[in-house]
Amino acid sequence: MEMEDRPITITGAVCPVPVQHRDKVILGHGSGGKLMHDLIEKTFLPQLDNPILRASNDASVFDLSNASRIAMSTDSHVVSPLFFPGGDIGRLAVCGTVNDIAMMGAKPVYLTAGFIIEEGLDLPVLDMILTSMKVAADEADVRIIAGDTKVVQKGKADGLYINTSGIGIVYDGVRVGGEFAQPGDIVILSGTIGDHGIAVLQARGDLGFEAEIESDVAPLNHVIDKIVQYASWRNSATGLHVFRDPTRGGLATSLNEIARQSRTCISIDENLLVTNPTVSAACEILGLDPVYIANEGKFIAIVDPSLADGILELLQDDPLGRNARVIGEVKKEPAGRVLMKTSIGSTRVLDIPSGELLPRIC
Ligand code: MG
């Protein structure tokens, strides 16, 4: 089915404009002239408006004098298709960068957004994606304070690519990173695995069957904030060692990165992983392993054992952590390896896949 023939939805909202009346992005919208100013004034600003963005200078200027350490990250989004169950490229672009900043124990504050638009993209589609970015930015309580749009000829991009960058303020007393995992630490996973990747495959029609699975794409900064507040209240912020969101490459890849960075062994138990039955079924049919499938609303927390129970309880009380579990622990040897006790009781080395399993998933 052609994209234009089917209704386009963002979490339930159907694009209200009939195909024949949809205005399209044309090359002139990227020209720097009147058309581009119209596009920015009529399409971008109404959605993303805030005083810093509206100043419309060459760069945005802001004050972070209350911050001693800053986290910064950037991420480009090329997901295909642009809309998938549970989200779209706009929500993904905001959450991706918000989450990467949050994973450094930082409170995300400002984002920038760069749009590479293919000539011919329906303007109402762009508008829906911007609405979705605004909703996600509001959820995360961040503002988009600088942006850029470029239009390329038909066939030179696939509808729309979005790059977002962001900065955040690192919480006082918190120093987290893959290198800080240490033997004895507890490994917590905030929920089910594989939902995002399988939702995108479903949207592509690659599953071969109808499934009810939604992407988990969500901003994780508020739940990270709760964990930091809890650890600080316990006078134990130094007991927080690693946060990481297992996006591309899934849980297995993220754990391998951490094991290598910290020169430890991470040992997990497959029986403790929670997988949506639809994801399990899809993986079985396609010959995929959910530990390698992308997530966009989950994170791994590696913490001192004294904090584990409190964090688990706090997570399970939060809608984004309902299915949180302790999935394993950090050991000394074999350093740089991830071991998984399988459902049949054997132990296997969980490796990093050699290539991209599922291209253009984020
Ligand atoms: Mg990440």
Coordinates of C-alpha atoms and ligand atoms in Angstrom, one line a residue:
M1 CA 0.0 0.0 0.0
E2 CA 1.3 3.5 -0.9
M3 CA 2.0 5.6 2.2
E4 CA -0.4 8.3 0.9
D5 CA -3.3 5.9 0.7
R6 CA -3.3 4.9 4.3
P7 CA -4.3 7.0 7.3
I8 CA -1.3 8.4 9.2
T9 CA -1.7 8.2 12.9
I10 CA 0.2 9.4 15.9
T11 CA -0.9 7.5 18.9
G12 CA -4.5 7.5 17.8
A13 CA -4.7 10.8 16.0
V14 CA -5.5 10.4 12.3
C15 CA -4.1 13.0 9.8
P16 CA -7.2 15.1 9.2
V17 CA -6.3 16.5 5.8
P18 CA -7.3 14.5 2.7
V19 CA -4.4 13.5 0.4
Q20 CA -5.5 15.7 -2.5
H21 CA -5.4 18.8 -0.3
R22 CA -2.1 18.2 1.4
D23 CA 0.5 20.8 0.7
K24 CA 4.0 19.4 0.2
V25 CA 7.4 20.5 1.0
I26 CA 9.2 21.8 -2.1
L27 CA 12.9 22.6 -2.7
G28 CA 12.1 26.3 -2.3
H29 CA 11.3 25.7 1.4
G30 CA 15.0 25.2 1.9
S31 CA 16.1 28.2 -0.1
G32 CA 16.6 30.6 2.7
G33 CA 14.1 32.9 1.1
K34 CA 10.4 33.8 1.8
L35 CA 9.2 30.2 1.5
M36 CA 11.6 29.0 4.1
H37 CA 10.6 31.8 6.5
D38 CA 7.0 30.9 5.9
L39 CA 7.7 27.2 6.7
I40 CA 9.5 28.2 9.9
E41 CA 6.8 30.8 10.9
K42 CA 3.8 28.7 10.0
T43 CA 4.9 25.1 10.6
F44 CA 7.9 25.0 13.0
L45 CA 7.4 27.9 15.4
P46 CA 3.8 27.4 16.3
Q47 CA 4.7 23.9 17.5
L48 CA 8.1 24.4 19.1
D49 CA 7.8 28.0 20.3
N50 CA 9.7 29.3 23.3
P51 CA 11.4 32.7 23.9
I52 CA 14.9 31.4 23.2
L53 CA 14.0 29.8 19.9
R54 CA 11.8 32.8 18.8
A55 CA 14.8 35.1 19.3
S56 CA 15.7 33.7 15.8
N57 CA 19.4 34.6 15.9
D58 CA 22.3 32.6 14.5
A59 CA 22.6 30.8 17.8
S60 CA 20.6 30.6 21.0
V61 CA 22.1 32.1 24.1
F62 CA 21.2 30.8 27.6
D63 CA 22.4 30.8 31.1
L64 CA 23.6 27.7 32.9
S65 CA 25.4 29.5 35.8
N66 CA 23.9 27.1 38.3
A67 CA 25.5 24.1 36.7
S68 CA 29.0 22.8 37.5
R69 CA 29.0 19.8 35.0
I70 CA 27.2 19.5 31.7
A71 CA 26.3 16.4 29.7
M72 CA 25.9 16.8 25.9
S73 CA 24.8 14.3 23.3
T74 CA 23.7 14.1 19.7
D75 CA 21.8 11.5 17.7
S76 CA 20.5 11.3 14.2
H77 CA 17.2 9.5 13.4
V78 CA 16.5 7.8 10.1
V79 CA 13.8 5.4 11.2
S80 CA 11.7 3.8 8.4
P81 CA 8.7 4.2 8.3
L82 CA 8.2 7.6 9.9
F83 CA 5.2 6.4 11.9
F84 CA 5.1 3.1 13.8
P85 CA 2.8 1.7 16.5
G86 CA 3.4 3.7 19.7
G87 CA 5.4 6.6 18.1
D88 CA 7.0 8.3 15.2
I89 CA 10.4 9.8 14.2
G90 CA 9.6 13.0 16.1
R91 CA 9.0 11.3 19.4
L92 CA 12.0 9.1 18.8
A93 CA 14.2 12.1 18.1
V94 CA 13.3 13.9 21.3
C95 CA 13.4 10.8 23.5
G96 CA 16.6 9.4 22.0
T97 CA 18.6 12.5 23.0
V98 CA 16.8 13.1 26.3
N99 CA 17.5 9.5 27.4
D100 CA 21.2 9.6 26.4
I101 CA 21.6 12.7 28.6
A102 CA 19.6 11.2 31.4
M103 CA 21.8 8.1 31.3
M104 CA 24.8 10.2 32.3
G105 CA 23.0 11.1 35.6
A106 CA 22.0 14.5 34.1
K107 CA 18.8 16.5 33.9
P108 CA 18.2 17.3 30.2
V109 CA 17.4 21.0 29.7
Y110 CA 17.7 22.1 26.1
L111 CA 17.6 20.3 22.7
T112 CA 18.4 21.4 19.2
A113 CA 16.8 19.8 16.1
G114 CA 18.0 19.6 12.6
F115 CA 15.6 18.4 9.8
I116 CA 16.7 17.0 6.5
I117 CA 13.4 16.9 4.5
E118 CA 12.9 15.2 1.1
E119 CA 11.1 17.3 -1.4
G120 CA 7.5 16.2 -1.6
L121 CA 6.9 15.4 2.0
D122 CA 3.4 16.2 3.0
L123 CA 3.3 19.4 5.1
P124 CA 0.5 17.9 7.4
V125 CA 2.8 14.9 8.0
L126 CA 5.6 17.3 9.0
D127 CA 3.2 19.1 11.2
M128 CA 2.1 15.9 12.9
I129 CA 5.7 15.0 13.6
L130 CA 6.4 18.4 15.0
T131 CA 3.3 18.0 17.3
S132 CA 4.7 14.7 18.4
M133 CA 8.1 16.4 19.2
K134 CA 6.3 19.1 21.2
V135 CA 4.4 16.5 23.2
A136 CA 7.5 14.5 23.9
A137 CA 9.5 17.6 24.8
D138 CA 6.7 18.7 27.2
E139 CA 6.7 15.2 28.7
A140 CA 10.4 15.4 29.3
D141 CA 10.2 19.0 30.4
V142 CA 12.9 20.1 27.9
R143 CA 12.8 22.9 25.3
I144 CA 14.0 22.9 21.7
I145 CA 16.0 26.1 21.5
A146 CA 17.7 25.9 18.1
G147 CA 16.8 24.3 14.8
D148 CA 17.7 23.9 11.2
T149 CA 15.9 22.8 8.1
K150 CA 17.3 21.6 4.8
V151 CA 15.3 20.3 1.8
V152 CA 16.9 17.9 -0.6
Q153 CA 15.6 16.7 -4.0
K154 CA 13.2 13.9 -4.4
G155 CA 15.0 10.5 -4.1
K156 CA 17.9 12.0 -2.1
A157 CA 16.4 11.2 1.3
D158 CA 13.6 9.0 2.6
G159 CA 10.9 11.5 3.6
L160 CA 12.6 13.0 6.7
Y161 CA 15.7 12.6 8.8
I162 CA 16.0 14.4 12.2
N163 CA 19.1 15.1 14.2
T164 CA 18.7 16.2 17.8
S165 CA 21.4 17.4 20.2
G166 CA 20.9 18.2 23.8
I167 CA 22.5 19.4 27.0
G168 CA 21.8 18.6 30.5
I169 CA 23.0 19.4 34.0
V170 CA 24.7 16.6 35.8
Y171 CA 23.2 16.0 39.3
D172 CA 25.5 17.0 42.2
G173 CA 27.4 14.1 43.6
V174 CA 26.5 11.7 40.7
R175 CA 29.2 10.2 38.5
V176 CA 27.9 7.4 36.4
G177 CA 29.4 5.7 33.3
G178 CA 30.1 2.3 31.8
E179 CA 33.6 2.3 33.4
F180 CA 32.2 2.4 36.9
A181 CA 30.6 -1.1 37.1
Q182 CA 32.3 -3.1 39.8
P183 CA 32.3 -6.7 41.0
G184 CA 29.4 -7.1 43.5
D185 CA 27.1 -4.6 41.8
I186 CA 23.5 -5.5 41.0
V187 CA 22.2 -5.2 37.5
I188 CA 18.6 -3.9 37.2
L189 CA 16.6 -3.8 34.0
S190 CA 13.6 -1.4 33.9
G191 CA 11.2 -3.5 31.9
T192 CA 10.4 -5.7 28.9
I193 CA 12.9 -6.0 26.0
G194 CA 12.5 -5.8 22.2
D195 CA 9.3 -3.8 21.9
H196 CA 10.6 -1.0 19.8
G197 CA 12.4 -3.1 17.2
I198 CA 9.5 -5.4 16.8
A199 CA 7.0 -2.5 16.6
V200 CA 9.0 -1.0 13.7
L201 CA 9.2 -4.3 11.9
Q202 CA 5.5 -4.6 12.3
A203 CA 5.0 -1.1 10.8
R204 CA 7.1 -2.2 7.8
G205 CA 5.0 -5.3 7.3
D206 CA 8.0 -7.5 7.9
L207 CA 6.4 -9.6 10.6
G208 CA 4.2 -11.6 8.3
F209 CA 1.4 -11.6 10.8
E210 CA -0.7 -9.0 12.6
A211 CA 0.7 -8.3 16.1
E212 CA -0.4 -6.0 18.9
I213 CA 2.9 -4.5 19.8
E214 CA 3.8 -0.8 20.5
S215 CA 7.1 0.8 20.7
D216 CA 8.2 1.7 24.2
V217 CA 9.6 5.0 23.1
A218 CA 9.4 7.3 26.1
P219 CA 11.5 9.9 28.0
L220 CA 13.3 8.3 30.9
N221 CA 14.6 11.4 32.6
H222 CA 11.9 11.7 35.3
V223 CA 12.4 8.1 36.5
I224 CA 16.2 8.7 36.5
D225 CA 15.5 11.8 38.6
K226 CA 13.6 9.7 41.1
I227 CA 16.4 7.2 41.4
V228 CA 19.0 10.0 41.9
Q229 CA 16.8 11.7 44.6
Y230 CA 16.4 8.3 46.3
A231 CA 20.1 7.6 46.3
S232 CA 20.9 11.1 47.5
W233 CA 18.4 10.8 50.3
R234 CA 20.2 7.6 51.3
N235 CA 23.4 9.6 51.2
S236 CA 24.5 7.1 48.6
A237 CA 24.7 8.9 45.2
T238 CA 28.1 7.3 44.8
G239 CA 26.4 3.9 44.8
L240 CA 24.9 4.7 41.4
H241 CA 27.5 3.3 38.9
V242 CA 26.0 2.9 35.5
F243 CA 22.8 3.9 33.6
R244 CA 22.4 2.9 30.0
D245 CA 19.5 2.7 27.6
P246 CA 19.8 -0.5 25.5
T247 CA 18.8 1.0 22.1
R248 CA 20.4 -0.3 18.9
G249 CA 21.9 -3.7 19.4
G250 CA 19.6 -4.3 22.4
L251 CA 20.4 -5.4 26.0
A252 CA 23.2 -7.8 24.9
T253 CA 25.1 -5.0 23.1
S254 CA 24.8 -2.5 26.0
L255 CA 25.9 -5.1 28.6
N256 CA 28.9 -6.0 26.4
E257 CA 29.9 -2.3 26.2
I258 CA 29.7 -1.9 29.9
A259 CA 31.7 -5.1 30.6
R260 CA 34.4 -4.0 28.3
Q261 CA 34.5 -0.4 29.6
S262 CA 34.7 -1.6 33.2
R263 CA 36.8 -4.8 32.6
T264 CA 34.3 -6.8 34.6
C265 CA 32.1 -9.8 33.8
I266 CA 28.3 -9.2 33.7
S267 CA 26.3 -12.3 34.6
I268 CA 22.6 -12.3 33.9
D269 CA 19.8 -14.9 34.0
E270 CA 17.6 -15.4 31.0
N271 CA 14.7 -16.5 33.3
L272 CA 14.7 -13.1 34.9
L273 CA 14.2 -11.2 31.6
V274 CA 10.6 -10.1 30.9
T275 CA 9.5 -10.2 27.2
N276 CA 6.2 -9.3 25.8
P277 CA 4.6 -12.5 24.4
T278 CA 4.2 -10.9 21.0
V279 CA 7.8 -10.0 20.9
S280 CA 8.8 -13.5 21.9
A281 CA 6.6 -15.0 19.2
A282 CA 7.9 -12.6 16.5
C283 CA 11.5 -13.3 17.5
E284 CA 10.9 -17.1 17.3
I285 CA 9.3 -16.8 13.8
L286 CA 12.0 -14.5 12.5
G287 CA 14.9 -16.3 14.2
L288 CA 15.9 -13.2 16.3
D289 CA 16.9 -13.1 19.9
P290 CA 15.1 -10.3 22.0
V291 CA 18.3 -9.6 23.8
Y292 CA 19.6 -8.0 20.6
I293 CA 16.4 -6.0 19.7
A294 CA 16.3 -2.3 20.2
N295 CA 14.4 -0.6 23.0
E296 CA 13.7 3.1 23.3
G297 CA 12.1 3.4 26.7
K298 CA 14.1 1.1 28.9
F299 CA 17.4 1.3 30.8
I300 CA 19.9 -0.7 32.7
A301 CA 20.9 0.4 36.2
I302 CA 24.1 -1.0 37.7
V303 CA 24.2 -0.1 41.4
D304 CA 25.7 -0.9 44.8
P305 CA 23.8 -3.8 46.4
S306 CA 22.7 -1.5 49.3
L307 CA 20.6 0.5 46.8
A308 CA 19.1 -2.3 44.7
D309 CA 16.0 -3.1 46.7
G310 CA 14.9 0.5 47.1
I311 CA 15.5 1.3 43.4
L312 CA 13.6 -1.8 42.3
E313 CA 10.6 -0.8 44.5
L314 CA 10.7 2.7 43.2
L315 CA 10.9 1.6 39.6
Q316 CA 8.0 -0.9 40.0
D317 CA 5.8 1.9 41.3
D318 CA 6.5 4.0 38.1
P319 CA 4.6 3.3 34.9
L320 CA 7.9 3.2 33.0
G321 CA 9.4 0.6 35.3
R322 CA 6.4 -1.7 36.1
N323 CA 8.3 -4.7 34.8
A324 CA 11.6 -3.8 36.4
R325 CA 13.7 -6.8 37.6
V326 CA 17.1 -7.6 39.0
I327 CA 18.5 -9.6 36.1
G328 CA 22.0 -10.3 37.3
E329 CA 25.2 -9.1 38.9
V330 CA 28.7 -7.9 38.1
K331 CA 31.6 -10.3 38.7
K332 CA 35.3 -10.1 38.3
E333 CA 36.1 -12.8 35.8
P334 CA 36.1 -13.4 32.8
A335 CA 36.6 -9.7 32.4
G336 CA 35.0 -8.0 29.4
R337 CA 32.5 -10.8 29.0
V338 CA 28.7 -11.1 29.4
L339 CA 27.5 -14.5 30.5
M340 CA 23.8 -15.6 30.4
K341 CA 22.3 -18.5 32.3
T342 CA 19.8 -19.8 29.8
S343 CA 16.3 -21.0 30.4
I344 CA 17.5 -24.6 30.2
G345 CA 20.2 -24.0 32.9
S346 CA 23.3 -23.8 30.7
T347 CA 25.5 -20.8 30.6
R348 CA 26.4 -19.1 27.3
V349 CA 28.6 -16.1 26.3
L350 CA 26.4 -13.3 25.1
D351 CA 28.4 -11.6 22.3
I352 CA 28.0 -8.4 20.3
P353 CA 26.4 -9.1 16.9
S354 CA 29.0 -8.5 14.1
G355 CA 26.7 -6.4 11.9
E356 CA 23.5 -4.3 12.0
L357 CA 20.7 -6.8 12.7
L358 CA 17.8 -4.5 11.9
P359 CA 18.7 -1.4 9.9
R360 CA 16.9 1.9 10.2
I361 CA 15.2 1.1 13.5
C362 CA 15.9 4.5 15.0
Ligands
MG1 MG 22.2 5.4 24.7

